[in-house]
């Protein structure tokens, strides 16, 4: 049974309940002062606590979708080199492989007719230059399938979830396709191709969208391989002003960093509760291999103060209270921005570092994003 199986969750909850009931029933017998009774009390308490923690952990994982499988959780499974099997277009660029489909939910979706609701495809994006690969989703708006748009190109945005979240969160929990469809119907957003992924193509490590010396080249994967594959597979513009990067938490940090490093690729970025420096925890490998310069360049505040500021437009969205030091750090970032870089920000009064907060921020953030995407030769 899989990690996210309802049967596994039900069984774990049942075991936890039985353990608690057993502890209550056995406690009078273990109330003696003998060493056997003391060890018995310690044993039943530990077993009950482990069972309850396991049940709570599974409930949290099923809700937030941190890990999708036992291999994902344990870091096991096939970690060998990626074998690229996708076909290429006429120019030799690898094309995205479609591995499934999903219906658009919410946002006024009208059944499964792509001309009315658009289409969600589950995809795999293999990297021609980095040999990295990740699975995710692409949302094609209704106009993509309508005859009057058959010869038109669309703007595109790469959207990343946080770590260790999975791309499915962007479809089921934040529902980017439904939010975009609703804004389209209200005339607040132009039709845009959305590419939804997780922030690390080198699991189980959290690469923080860095090119690791001698290791995974995640920066190059997102700035070279992914745009190339999407352009080879869908009718999207290759013009930089038609592209953006957006994300929450780790994905928000990636969005800002990649835009600041590669304004010629992503001149627009949106960060939902994103931080401003590479994370430093057990899931993060040695990103910089002892290079203080590389470490500094991954610090976005250091970049603002020590490097020429790029010609990019960024939106920072989060909360004033409830998300640690986010407000303080964001205000410092905003204060340090100078032309030609442009910064906008949006703050809820309160809210945590969670999907509920990001769902509230999503409509206005997508509307802002759409206003900054332009396909040359086509009206917005």
mmCIF file with all atom_site columns, C-alpha atoms in Angstrom, residues 227-344:
data_model
loop_
_atom_site.group_PDB
_atom_site.id
_atom_site.type_symbol
_atom_site.label_atom_id
_atom_site.label_alt_id
_atom_site.label_comp_id
_atom_site.label_asym_id
_atom_site.label_entity_id
_atom_site.label_seq_id
_atom_site.pdbx_PDB_ins_code
_atom_site.Cartn_x
_atom_site.Cartn_y
_atom_site.Cartn_z
_atom_site.occupancy
_atom_site.B_iso_or_equiv
_atom_site.pdbx_formal_charge
_atom_site.auth_seq_id
_atom_site.auth_comp_id
_atom_site.auth_asym_id
_atom_site.auth_atom_id
_atom_site.pdbx_PDB_model_num
ATOM 1   C CA . UNK A 1 227 ? 11.802 26.794 -21.379 1.00 0.00 ? 227 UNK A CA 1
ATOM 2   C CA . UNK A 1 228 ? 13.352 24.976 -24.352 1.00 0.00 ? 228 UNK A CA 1
ATOM 3   C CA . UNK A 1 229 ? 11.163 21.887 -23.855 1.00 0.00 ? 229 UNK A CA 1
ATOM 4   C CA . UNK A 1 230 ? 7.994  23.940 -23.376 1.00 0.00 ? 230 UNK A CA 1
ATOM 5   C CA . UNK A 1 231 ? 8.699  26.032 -26.480 1.00 0.00 ? 231 UNK A CA 1
ATOM 6   C CA . UNK A 1 232 ? 9.287  22.850 -28.487 1.00 0.00 ? 232 UNK A CA 1
ATOM 7   C CA . UNK A 1 233 ? 6.025  21.312 -27.310 1.00 0.00 ? 233 UNK A CA 1
ATOM 8   C CA . UNK A 1 234 ? 3.448  24.099 -27.069 1.00 0.00 ? 234 UNK A CA 1
ATOM 9   C CA . UNK A 1 235 ? 2.517  27.291 -28.886 1.00 0.00 ? 235 UNK A CA 1
ATOM 10  C CA . UNK A 1 236 ? 4.287  29.641 -26.510 1.00 0.00 ? 236 UNK A CA 1
ATOM 11  C CA . UNK A 1 237 ? 6.350  32.669 -27.350 1.00 0.00 ? 237 UNK A CA 1
ATOM 12  C CA . UNK A 1 238 ? 10.124 32.492 -27.133 1.00 0.00 ? 238 UNK A CA 1
ATOM 13  C CA . UNK A 1 239 ? 10.356 36.223 -26.343 1.00 0.00 ? 239 UNK A CA 1
ATOM 14  C CA . UNK A 1 240 ? 11.679 36.846 -22.798 1.00 0.00 ? 240 UNK A CA 1
ATOM 15  C CA . UNK A 1 241 ? 8.932  39.399 -22.058 1.00 0.00 ? 241 UNK A CA 1
ATOM 16  C CA . UNK A 1 242 ? 6.389  36.595 -22.496 1.00 0.00 ? 242 UNK A CA 1
ATOM 17  C CA . UNK A 1 243 ? 7.940  34.475 -19.706 1.00 0.00 ? 243 UNK A CA 1
ATOM 18  C CA . UNK A 1 244 ? 7.789  34.584 -15.914 1.00 0.00 ? 244 UNK A CA 1
ATOM 19  C CA . UNK A 1 245 ? 8.574  32.458 -12.872 1.00 0.00 ? 245 UNK A CA 1
ATOM 20  C CA . UNK A 1 246 ? 6.236  32.209 -9.885  1.00 0.00 ? 246 UNK A CA 1
ATOM 21  C CA . UNK A 1 247 ? 6.191  30.150 -6.710  1.00 0.00 ? 247 UNK A CA 1
ATOM 22  C CA . UNK A 1 248 ? 5.445  29.806 -3.027  1.00 0.00 ? 248 UNK A CA 1
ATOM 23  C CA . UNK A 1 249 ? 7.976  29.358 -0.215  1.00 0.00 ? 249 UNK A CA 1
ATOM 24  C CA . UNK A 1 250 ? 11.021 27.662 -1.811  1.00 0.00 ? 250 UNK A CA 1
ATOM 25  C CA . UNK A 1 251 ? 9.384  28.242 -5.182  1.00 0.00 ? 251 UNK A CA 1
ATOM 26  C CA . UNK A 1 252 ? 9.107  31.939 -4.361  1.00 0.00 ? 252 UNK A CA 1
ATOM 27  C CA . UNK A 1 253 ? 12.800 32.134 -3.488  1.00 0.00 ? 253 UNK A CA 1
ATOM 28  C CA . UNK A 1 254 ? 13.595 30.354 -6.761  1.00 0.00 ? 254 UNK A CA 1
ATOM 29  C CA . UNK A 1 255 ? 11.398 32.778 -8.703  1.00 0.00 ? 255 UNK A CA 1
ATOM 30  C CA . UNK A 1 256 ? 13.208 35.832 -7.332  1.00 0.00 ? 256 UNK A CA 1
ATOM 31  C CA . UNK A 1 257 ? 16.688 34.363 -7.610  1.00 0.00 ? 257 UNK A CA 1
ATOM 32  C CA . UNK A 1 258 ? 16.293 33.060 -11.157 1.00 0.00 ? 258 UNK A CA 1
ATOM 33  C CA . UNK A 1 259 ? 14.797 36.353 -12.328 1.00 0.00 ? 259 UNK A CA 1
ATOM 34  C CA . UNK A 1 260 ? 17.596 38.372 -10.713 1.00 0.00 ? 260 UNK A CA 1
ATOM 35  C CA . UNK A 1 261 ? 20.256 36.063 -12.156 1.00 0.00 ? 261 UNK A CA 1
ATOM 36  C CA . UNK A 1 262 ? 18.658 35.633 -15.584 1.00 0.00 ? 262 UNK A CA 1
ATOM 37  C CA . UNK A 1 263 ? 16.617 38.724 -16.479 1.00 0.00 ? 263 UNK A CA 1
ATOM 38  C CA . UNK A 1 264 ? 17.008 37.729 -20.129 1.00 0.00 ? 264 UNK A CA 1
ATOM 39  C CA . UNK A 1 265 ? 14.993 34.550 -19.376 1.00 0.00 ? 265 UNK A CA 1
ATOM 40  C CA . UNK A 1 266 ? 12.538 35.612 -16.658 1.00 0.00 ? 266 UNK A CA 1
ATOM 41  C CA . UNK A 1 267 ? 12.114 39.400 -16.551 1.00 0.00 ? 267 UNK A CA 1
ATOM 42  C CA . UNK A 1 268 ? 9.021  38.926 -14.360 1.00 0.00 ? 268 UNK A CA 1
ATOM 43  C CA . UNK A 1 269 ? 8.712  37.000 -11.084 1.00 0.00 ? 269 UNK A CA 1
ATOM 44  C CA . UNK A 1 270 ? 6.125  36.490 -8.351  1.00 0.00 ? 270 UNK A CA 1
ATOM 45  C CA . UNK A 1 271 ? 7.064  35.250 -4.871  1.00 0.00 ? 271 UNK A CA 1
ATOM 46  C CA . UNK A 1 272 ? 4.365  34.059 -2.458  1.00 0.00 ? 272 UNK A CA 1
ATOM 47  C CA . UNK A 1 273 ? 5.927  33.962 1.028   1.00 0.00 ? 273 UNK A CA 1
ATOM 48  C CA . UNK A 1 274 ? 9.304  33.322 -0.546  1.00 0.00 ? 274 UNK A CA 1
ATOM 49  C CA . UNK A 1 275 ? 12.462 33.796 1.483   1.00 0.00 ? 275 UNK A CA 1
ATOM 50  C CA . UNK A 1 276 ? 15.592 35.693 0.444   1.00 0.00 ? 276 UNK A CA 1
ATOM 51  C CA . UNK A 1 277 ? 18.484 33.327 1.094   1.00 0.00 ? 277 UNK A CA 1
ATOM 52  C CA . UNK A 1 278 ? 19.132 29.649 0.453   1.00 0.00 ? 278 UNK A CA 1
ATOM 53  C CA . UNK A 1 279 ? 17.740 27.348 3.115   1.00 0.00 ? 279 UNK A CA 1
ATOM 54  C CA . UNK A 1 280 ? 20.192 25.591 5.428   1.00 0.00 ? 280 UNK A CA 1
ATOM 55  C CA . UNK A 1 281 ? 18.748 22.378 6.842   1.00 0.00 ? 281 UNK A CA 1
ATOM 56  C CA . UNK A 1 282 ? 19.339 18.589 6.617   1.00 0.00 ? 282 UNK A CA 1
ATOM 57  C CA . UNK A 1 283 ? 17.438 18.317 3.306   1.00 0.00 ? 283 UNK A CA 1
ATOM 58  C CA . UNK A 1 284 ? 19.798 20.790 1.616   1.00 0.00 ? 284 UNK A CA 1
ATOM 59  C CA . UNK A 1 285 ? 23.108 19.394 0.283   1.00 0.00 ? 285 UNK A CA 1
ATOM 60  C CA . UNK A 1 286 ? 26.375 21.313 0.235   1.00 0.00 ? 286 UNK A CA 1
ATOM 61  C CA . UNK A 1 287 ? 25.257 23.817 -2.382  1.00 0.00 ? 287 UNK A CA 1
ATOM 62  C CA . UNK A 1 288 ? 28.387 25.944 -2.645  1.00 0.00 ? 288 UNK A CA 1
ATOM 63  C CA . UNK A 1 289 ? 31.276 23.517 -2.035  1.00 0.00 ? 289 UNK A CA 1
ATOM 64  C CA . UNK A 1 290 ? 33.089 25.997 0.178   1.00 0.00 ? 290 UNK A CA 1
ATOM 65  C CA . UNK A 1 291 ? 32.773 28.972 -2.180  1.00 0.00 ? 291 UNK A CA 1
ATOM 66  C CA . UNK A 1 292 ? 31.933 32.113 -0.217  1.00 0.00 ? 292 UNK A CA 1
ATOM 67  C CA . UNK A 1 293 ? 31.264 33.961 -3.473  1.00 0.00 ? 293 UNK A CA 1
ATOM 68  C CA . UNK A 1 294 ? 28.642 31.434 -4.562  1.00 0.00 ? 294 UNK A CA 1
ATOM 69  C CA . UNK A 1 295 ? 27.066 31.588 -1.115  1.00 0.00 ? 295 UNK A CA 1
ATOM 70  C CA . UNK A 1 296 ? 26.874 35.374 -1.305  1.00 0.00 ? 296 UNK A CA 1
ATOM 71  C CA . UNK A 1 297 ? 25.350 35.296 -4.774  1.00 0.00 ? 297 UNK A CA 1
ATOM 72  C CA . UNK A 1 298 ? 22.558 33.051 -3.484  1.00 0.00 ? 298 UNK A CA 1
ATOM 73  C CA . UNK A 1 299 ? 21.731 35.706 -0.870  1.00 0.00 ? 299 UNK A CA 1
ATOM 74  C CA . UNK A 1 300 ? 19.266 38.039 -2.588  1.00 0.00 ? 300 UNK A CA 1
ATOM 75  C CA . UNK A 1 301 ? 19.889 40.922 -0.210  1.00 0.00 ? 301 UNK A CA 1
ATOM 76  C CA . UNK A 1 302 ? 23.625 40.633 -0.867  1.00 0.00 ? 302 UNK A CA 1
ATOM 77  C CA . UNK A 1 303 ? 22.921 40.737 -4.608  1.00 0.00 ? 303 UNK A CA 1
ATOM 78  C CA . UNK A 1 304 ? 20.875 43.921 -4.246  1.00 0.00 ? 304 UNK A CA 1
ATOM 79  C CA . UNK A 1 305 ? 23.625 45.655 -2.312  1.00 0.00 ? 305 UNK A CA 1
ATOM 80  C CA . UNK A 1 306 ? 26.697 44.400 -4.171  1.00 0.00 ? 306 UNK A CA 1
ATOM 81  C CA . UNK A 1 307 ? 25.744 43.687 -7.795  1.00 0.00 ? 307 UNK A CA 1
ATOM 82  C CA . UNK A 1 308 ? 24.090 45.808 -10.499 1.00 0.00 ? 308 UNK A CA 1
ATOM 83  C CA . UNK A 1 309 ? 20.354 45.441 -10.107 1.00 0.00 ? 309 UNK A CA 1
ATOM 84  C CA . UNK A 1 310 ? 18.705 43.731 -13.082 1.00 0.00 ? 310 UNK A CA 1
ATOM 85  C CA . UNK A 1 311 ? 15.904 45.112 -15.225 1.00 0.00 ? 311 UNK A CA 1
ATOM 86  C CA . UNK A 1 312 ? 13.144 42.887 -13.828 1.00 0.00 ? 312 UNK A CA 1
ATOM 87  C CA . UNK A 1 313 ? 9.720  43.368 -12.243 1.00 0.00 ? 313 UNK A CA 1
ATOM 88  C CA . UNK A 1 314 ? 8.936  41.319 -9.140  1.00 0.00 ? 314 UNK A CA 1
ATOM 89  C CA . UNK A 1 315 ? 5.912  40.955 -6.889  1.00 0.00 ? 315 UNK A CA 1
ATOM 90  C CA . UNK A 1 316 ? 6.333  39.983 -3.237  1.00 0.00 ? 316 UNK A CA 1
ATOM 91  C CA . UNK A 1 317 ? 3.140  38.699 -1.603  1.00 0.00 ? 317 UNK A CA 1
ATOM 92  C CA . UNK A 1 318 ? 2.714  37.480 1.950   1.00 0.00 ? 318 UNK A CA 1
ATOM 93  C CA . UNK A 1 319 ? 1.476  38.490 5.398   1.00 0.00 ? 319 UNK A CA 1
ATOM 94  C CA . UNK A 1 320 ? 2.339  41.123 7.970   1.00 0.00 ? 320 UNK A CA 1
ATOM 95  C CA . UNK A 1 321 ? 1.800  38.773 10.918  1.00 0.00 ? 321 UNK A CA 1
ATOM 96  C CA . UNK A 1 322 ? 1.932  35.011 11.354  1.00 0.00 ? 322 UNK A CA 1
ATOM 97  C CA . UNK A 1 323 ? 4.830  34.075 9.059   1.00 0.00 ? 323 UNK A CA 1
ATOM 98  C CA . UNK A 1 324 ? 7.903  34.626 11.174  1.00 0.00 ? 324 UNK A CA 1
ATOM 99  C CA . UNK A 1 325 ? 10.186 37.414 9.966   1.00 0.00 ? 325 UNK A CA 1
ATOM 100 C CA . UNK A 1 326 ? 8.592  37.647 6.522   1.00 0.00 ? 326 UNK A CA 1
ATOM 101 C CA . UNK A 1 327 ? 7.367  41.234 6.925   1.00 0.00 ? 327 UNK A CA 1
ATOM 102 C CA . UNK A 1 328 ? 10.688 42.515 8.257   1.00 0.00 ? 328 UNK A CA 1
ATOM 103 C CA . UNK A 1 329 ? 12.733 40.737 5.593   1.00 0.00 ? 329 UNK A CA 1
ATOM 104 C CA . UNK A 1 330 ? 10.399 41.850 2.814   1.00 0.00 ? 330 UNK A CA 1
ATOM 105 C CA . UNK A 1 331 ? 10.432 45.474 3.889   1.00 0.00 ? 331 UNK A CA 1
ATOM 106 C CA . UNK A 1 332 ? 14.243 45.366 3.919   1.00 0.00 ? 332 UNK A CA 1
ATOM 107 C CA . UNK A 1 333 ? 14.258 43.846 0.425   1.00 0.00 ? 333 UNK A CA 1
ATOM 108 C CA . UNK A 1 334 ? 11.829 46.449 -0.929  1.00 0.00 ? 334 UNK A CA 1
ATOM 109 C CA . UNK A 1 335 ? 13.881 49.275 0.580   1.00 0.00 ? 335 UNK A CA 1
ATOM 110 C CA . UNK A 1 336 ? 17.042 47.978 -1.116  1.00 0.00 ? 336 UNK A CA 1
ATOM 111 C CA . UNK A 1 337 ? 15.557 47.818 -4.632  1.00 0.00 ? 337 UNK A CA 1
ATOM 112 C CA . UNK A 1 338 ? 16.606 50.543 -7.060  1.00 0.00 ? 338 UNK A CA 1
ATOM 113 C CA . UNK A 1 339 ? 15.995 51.162 -10.786 1.00 0.00 ? 339 UNK A CA 1
ATOM 114 C CA . UNK A 1 340 ? 16.060 49.524 -13.228 1.00 0.00 ? 340 UNK A CA 1
ATOM 115 C CA . UNK A 1 341 ? 14.644 46.799 -10.977 1.00 0.00 ? 341 UNK A CA 1
ATOM 116 C CA . UNK A 1 342 ? 10.988 47.285 -10.036 1.00 0.00 ? 342 UNK A CA 1
ATOM 117 C CA . UNK A 1 343 ? 9.249  45.796 -7.019  1.00 0.00 ? 343 UNK A CA 1
ATOM 118 C CA . UNK A 1 344 ? 5.594  45.590 -5.977  1.00 0.00 ? 344 UNK A CA 1
#
